[in-house]
Short mmCIF file of C-alpha atoms in Angstrom, two decimals:
data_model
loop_
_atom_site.label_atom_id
_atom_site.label_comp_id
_atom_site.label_asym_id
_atom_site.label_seq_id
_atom_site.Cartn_x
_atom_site.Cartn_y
_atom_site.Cartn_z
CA UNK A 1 2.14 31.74 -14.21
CA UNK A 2 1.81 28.54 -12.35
CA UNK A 3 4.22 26.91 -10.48
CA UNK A 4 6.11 24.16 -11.44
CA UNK A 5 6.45 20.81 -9.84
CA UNK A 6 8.55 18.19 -11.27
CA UNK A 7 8.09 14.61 -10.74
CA UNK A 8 11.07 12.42 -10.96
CA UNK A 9 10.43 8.32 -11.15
CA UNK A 10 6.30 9.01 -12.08
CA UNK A 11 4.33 5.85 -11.57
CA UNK A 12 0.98 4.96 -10.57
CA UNK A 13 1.57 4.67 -6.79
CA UNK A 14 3.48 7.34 -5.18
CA UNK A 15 4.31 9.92 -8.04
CA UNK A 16 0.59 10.34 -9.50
CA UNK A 17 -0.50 11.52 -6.27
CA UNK A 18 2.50 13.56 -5.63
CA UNK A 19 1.44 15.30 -8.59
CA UNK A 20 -2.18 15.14 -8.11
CA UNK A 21 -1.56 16.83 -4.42
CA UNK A 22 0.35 19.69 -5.72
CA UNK A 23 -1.99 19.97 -9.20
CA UNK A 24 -4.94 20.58 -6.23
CA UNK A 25 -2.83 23.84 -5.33
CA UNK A 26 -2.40 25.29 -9.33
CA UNK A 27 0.84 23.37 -9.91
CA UNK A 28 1.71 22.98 -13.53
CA UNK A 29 2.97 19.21 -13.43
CA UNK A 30 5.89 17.58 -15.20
CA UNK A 31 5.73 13.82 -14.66
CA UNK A 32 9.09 11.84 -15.76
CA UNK A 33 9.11 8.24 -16.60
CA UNK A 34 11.42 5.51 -18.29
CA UNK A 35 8.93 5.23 -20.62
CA UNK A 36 5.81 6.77 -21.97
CA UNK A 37 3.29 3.55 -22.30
CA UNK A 38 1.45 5.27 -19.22
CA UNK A 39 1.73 9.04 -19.84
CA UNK A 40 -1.58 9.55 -22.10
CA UNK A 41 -3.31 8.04 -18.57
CA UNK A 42 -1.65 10.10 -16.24
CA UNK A 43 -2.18 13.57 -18.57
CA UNK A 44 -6.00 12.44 -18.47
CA UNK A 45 -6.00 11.43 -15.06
CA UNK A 46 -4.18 15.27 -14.29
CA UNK A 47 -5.78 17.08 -16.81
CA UNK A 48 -4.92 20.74 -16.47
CA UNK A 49 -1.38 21.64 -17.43
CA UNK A 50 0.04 18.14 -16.98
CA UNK A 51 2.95 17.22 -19.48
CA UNK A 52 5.00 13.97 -19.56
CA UNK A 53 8.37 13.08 -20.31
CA UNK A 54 10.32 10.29 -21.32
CA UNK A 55 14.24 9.92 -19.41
CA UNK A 56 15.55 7.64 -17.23
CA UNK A 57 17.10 10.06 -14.54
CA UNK A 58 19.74 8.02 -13.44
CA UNK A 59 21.31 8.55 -16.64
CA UNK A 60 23.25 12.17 -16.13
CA UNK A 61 22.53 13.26 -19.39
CA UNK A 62 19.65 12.34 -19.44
CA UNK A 63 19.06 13.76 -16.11
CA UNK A 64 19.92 17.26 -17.58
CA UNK A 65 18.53 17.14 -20.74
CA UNK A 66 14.76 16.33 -19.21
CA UNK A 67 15.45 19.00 -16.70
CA UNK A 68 16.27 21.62 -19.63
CA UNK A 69 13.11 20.55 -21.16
CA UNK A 70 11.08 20.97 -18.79
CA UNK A 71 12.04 24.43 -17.68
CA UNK A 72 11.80 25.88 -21.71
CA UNK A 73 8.11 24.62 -22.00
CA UNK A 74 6.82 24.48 -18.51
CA UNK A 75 8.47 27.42 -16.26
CA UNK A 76 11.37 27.43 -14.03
CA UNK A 77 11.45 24.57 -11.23
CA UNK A 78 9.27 25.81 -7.79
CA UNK A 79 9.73 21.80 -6.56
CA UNK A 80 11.09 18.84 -7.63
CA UNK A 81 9.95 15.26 -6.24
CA UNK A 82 12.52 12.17 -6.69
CA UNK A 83 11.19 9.23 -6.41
CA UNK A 84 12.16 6.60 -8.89
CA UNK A 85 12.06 2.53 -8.39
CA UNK A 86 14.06 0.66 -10.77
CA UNK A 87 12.52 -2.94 -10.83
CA UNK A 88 15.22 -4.29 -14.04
CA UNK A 89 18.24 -4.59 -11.42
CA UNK A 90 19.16 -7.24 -9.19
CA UNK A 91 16.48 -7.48 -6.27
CA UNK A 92 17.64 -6.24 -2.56
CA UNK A 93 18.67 -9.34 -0.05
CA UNK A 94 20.21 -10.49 3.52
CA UNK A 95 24.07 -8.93 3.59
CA UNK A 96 24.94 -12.86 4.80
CA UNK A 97 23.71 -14.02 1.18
CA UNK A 98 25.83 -11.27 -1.07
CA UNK A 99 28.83 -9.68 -1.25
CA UNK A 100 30.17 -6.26 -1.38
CA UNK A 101 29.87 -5.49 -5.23
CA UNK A 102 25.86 -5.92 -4.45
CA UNK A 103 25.99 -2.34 -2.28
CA UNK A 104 27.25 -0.60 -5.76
CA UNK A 105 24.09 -0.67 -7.83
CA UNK A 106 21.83 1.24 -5.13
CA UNK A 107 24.29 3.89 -4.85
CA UNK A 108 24.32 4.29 -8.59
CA UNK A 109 20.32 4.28 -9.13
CA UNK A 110 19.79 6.10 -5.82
CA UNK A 111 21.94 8.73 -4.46
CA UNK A 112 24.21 9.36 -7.40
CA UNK A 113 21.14 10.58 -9.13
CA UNK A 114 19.72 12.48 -6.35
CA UNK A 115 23.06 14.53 -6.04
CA UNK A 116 22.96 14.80 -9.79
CA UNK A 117 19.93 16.90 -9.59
CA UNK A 118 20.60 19.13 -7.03
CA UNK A 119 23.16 20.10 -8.51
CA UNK A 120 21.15 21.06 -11.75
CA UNK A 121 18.34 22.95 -9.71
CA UNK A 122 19.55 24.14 -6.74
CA UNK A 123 21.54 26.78 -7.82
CA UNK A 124 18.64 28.87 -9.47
CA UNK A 125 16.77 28.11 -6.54
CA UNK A 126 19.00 29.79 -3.89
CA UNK A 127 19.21 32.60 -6.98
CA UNK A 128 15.28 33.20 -6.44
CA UNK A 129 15.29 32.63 -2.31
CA UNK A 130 12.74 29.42 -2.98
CA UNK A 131 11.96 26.21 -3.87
CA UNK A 132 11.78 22.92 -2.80
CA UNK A 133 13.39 19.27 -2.97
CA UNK A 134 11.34 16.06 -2.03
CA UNK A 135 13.19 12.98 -1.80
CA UNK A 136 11.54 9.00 -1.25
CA UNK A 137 13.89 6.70 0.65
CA UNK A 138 13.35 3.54 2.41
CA UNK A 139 12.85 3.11 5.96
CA UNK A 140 15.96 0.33 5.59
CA UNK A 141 17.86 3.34 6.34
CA UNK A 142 16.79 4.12 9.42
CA UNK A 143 16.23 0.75 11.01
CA UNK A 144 18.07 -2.38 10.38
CA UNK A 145 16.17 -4.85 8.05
CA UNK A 146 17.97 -7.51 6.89
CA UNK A 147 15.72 -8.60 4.36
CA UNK A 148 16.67 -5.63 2.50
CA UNK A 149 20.49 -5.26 3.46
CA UNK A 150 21.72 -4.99 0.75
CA UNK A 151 19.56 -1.71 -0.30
CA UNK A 152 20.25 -0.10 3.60
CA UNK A 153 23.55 1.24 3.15
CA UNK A 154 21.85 3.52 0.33
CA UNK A 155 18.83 4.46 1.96
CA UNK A 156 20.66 5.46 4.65
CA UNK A 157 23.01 7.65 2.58
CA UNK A 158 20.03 9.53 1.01
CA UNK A 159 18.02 10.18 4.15
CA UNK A 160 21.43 11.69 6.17
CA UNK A 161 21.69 13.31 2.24
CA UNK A 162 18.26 15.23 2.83
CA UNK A 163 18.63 16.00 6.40
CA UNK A 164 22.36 17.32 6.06
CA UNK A 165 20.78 19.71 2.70
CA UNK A 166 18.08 20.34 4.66
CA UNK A 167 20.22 21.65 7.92
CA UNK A 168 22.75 23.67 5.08
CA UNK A 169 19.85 25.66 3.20
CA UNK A 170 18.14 26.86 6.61
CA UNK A 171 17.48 30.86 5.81
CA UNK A 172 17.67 30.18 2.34
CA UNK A 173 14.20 29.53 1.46
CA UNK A 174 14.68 26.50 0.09
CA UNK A 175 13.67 23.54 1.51
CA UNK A 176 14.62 19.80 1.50
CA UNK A 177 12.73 17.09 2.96
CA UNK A 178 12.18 13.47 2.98
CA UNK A 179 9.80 10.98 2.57
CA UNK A 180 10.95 8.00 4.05
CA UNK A 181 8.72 5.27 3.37
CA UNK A 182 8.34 1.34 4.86
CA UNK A 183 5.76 -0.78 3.91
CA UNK A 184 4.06 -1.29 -0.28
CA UNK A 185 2.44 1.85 -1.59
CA UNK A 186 -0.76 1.04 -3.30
CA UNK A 187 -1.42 0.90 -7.14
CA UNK A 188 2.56 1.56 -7.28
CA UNK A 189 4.41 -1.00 -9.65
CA UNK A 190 6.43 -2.46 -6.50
CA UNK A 191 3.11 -2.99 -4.53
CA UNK A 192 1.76 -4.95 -7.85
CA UNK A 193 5.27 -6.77 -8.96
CA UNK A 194 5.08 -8.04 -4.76
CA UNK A 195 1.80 -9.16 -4.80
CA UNK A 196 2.18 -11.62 -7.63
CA UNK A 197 3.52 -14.43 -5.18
CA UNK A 198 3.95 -15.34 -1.66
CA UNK A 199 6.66 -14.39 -0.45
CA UNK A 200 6.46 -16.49 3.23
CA UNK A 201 5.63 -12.77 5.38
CA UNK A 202 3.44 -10.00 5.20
CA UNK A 203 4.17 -6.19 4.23
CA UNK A 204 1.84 -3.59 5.27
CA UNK A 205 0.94 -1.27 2.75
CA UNK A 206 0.58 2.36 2.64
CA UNK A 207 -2.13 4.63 0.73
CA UNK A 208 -0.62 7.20 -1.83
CA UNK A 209 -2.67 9.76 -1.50
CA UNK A 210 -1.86 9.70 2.22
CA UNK A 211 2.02 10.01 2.04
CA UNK A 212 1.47 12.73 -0.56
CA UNK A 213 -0.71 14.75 2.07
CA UNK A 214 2.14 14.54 4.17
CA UNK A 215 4.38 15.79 1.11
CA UNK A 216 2.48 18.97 0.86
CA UNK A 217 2.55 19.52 4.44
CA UNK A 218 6.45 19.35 4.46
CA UNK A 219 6.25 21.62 1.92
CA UNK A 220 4.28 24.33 3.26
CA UNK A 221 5.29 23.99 6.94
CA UNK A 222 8.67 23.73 6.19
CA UNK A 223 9.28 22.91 10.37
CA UNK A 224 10.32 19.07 9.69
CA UNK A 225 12.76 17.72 7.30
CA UNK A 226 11.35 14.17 7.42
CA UNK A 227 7.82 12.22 7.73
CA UNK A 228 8.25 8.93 8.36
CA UNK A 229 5.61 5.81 7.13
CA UNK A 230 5.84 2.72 8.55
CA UNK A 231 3.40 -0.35 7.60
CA UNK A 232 6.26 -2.77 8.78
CA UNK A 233 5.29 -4.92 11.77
CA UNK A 234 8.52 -5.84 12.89
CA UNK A 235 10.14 -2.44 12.91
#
């Protein structure tokens, strides 16, 4: 039997070649979207044992009822990627222009959710003595950037997130790393929705296929529990 990766937040940046990576190493691949108007691309882009699914993972039951799914007709979690960008909700800004009630939304698409699943899929991972846990975050929480204040305060609780589960399942055999990226990641929706108009400065971008290199070295080293990509000038 293959293993399993899940991919949480699949879209045609980041999460296709987080899945393409690991589908190069005889992963079985379970990509998980809001919706499904890209899926019959992605299984054809895949091929192989690719299946798609439809949830929106901040929801918690949704969260858990994808999760079940996947592990009845793919095979019990080896890795899980979580990765997703919510582009309905209110766009990050400067912490002079907003208030405090703008810091709740992050927290509640962001690392809510991540805790969420950990909770669902660690446990049978420290039962089998491995598996993995990939997280995205922004680089906003690790260096100040106040054009994205308001989204810092939740990056920054999901990156000290990883590294604390990544400190507490030393000797375990499960891992926990993160991914934490700065800059626009090519052919994602973000990089595309940016583009569309100027925005008065320039964001570096970042190639997939490069972060998701990185991905699968975290995951087979298992020495670092962080990569870092940084396409912003100013940082």
């Amino acid at each position: 039997m293959p293993r399993v990766i899940a991919v949480l937040g699949a879209g045609p940046g980041l999460g296709l070649s987080i899945a393409r990576r690991f589908a190069r190493e005889d992963f079985a691949t379970a990509l998980v979207s809001r919706t499904d108007t890209r899926h019959a691309s992605y299984r054809e882009s895949l091929g192989g044992t690719t299946h798609t699914y439809t949830a929106d993972v901040t929801d918690p039951a949704e969260l858990e009822a994808v999760l079940a799914r996947i592990e009845a007709e793919v095979g019990e979690l080896d890795t899980v990627y979580f990765g997703p960008a919510d582009l309905s909700g209110p766009r990050p800004g400067p912490l002079t222009e907003t208030g405090a009630e703008a810091l709740r939304a992050p927290f509640e698409s962001i690392v809510l959710p991540a805790a969420r699943l950990v909770e669902a899929v660690l446990p049978g991972m420290l039962d089998r003595g491995s598996g993995a846990l990939l997280f995205a975050g922004g680089l906003s929480g690790k260096h100040p950037m106040p054009m994205l204040g308001t989204l810092a305060p939740a990056s920054a609780a999901l990156r000290m997130y990883v590294l604390t589960l990544n400190a507490a399942l030393r000797e375990t055999g499960v891992y926990a790393g993160a991914l934490t990226i700065g800059g626009l990641i090519e052919r994602g929706d973000i990089h595309r929705e940016f583009t569309k108009q100027d925005h008065g400065f320039a964001v570096g971008t970042l190639d997939p296929d490069d972060i998701a290199d990185q991905a699968w070295s975290l995951y087979t080293e298992r020495e670092e529990a962080e990569a870092e990509f940084n396409a912003m000038a100013a940082v």
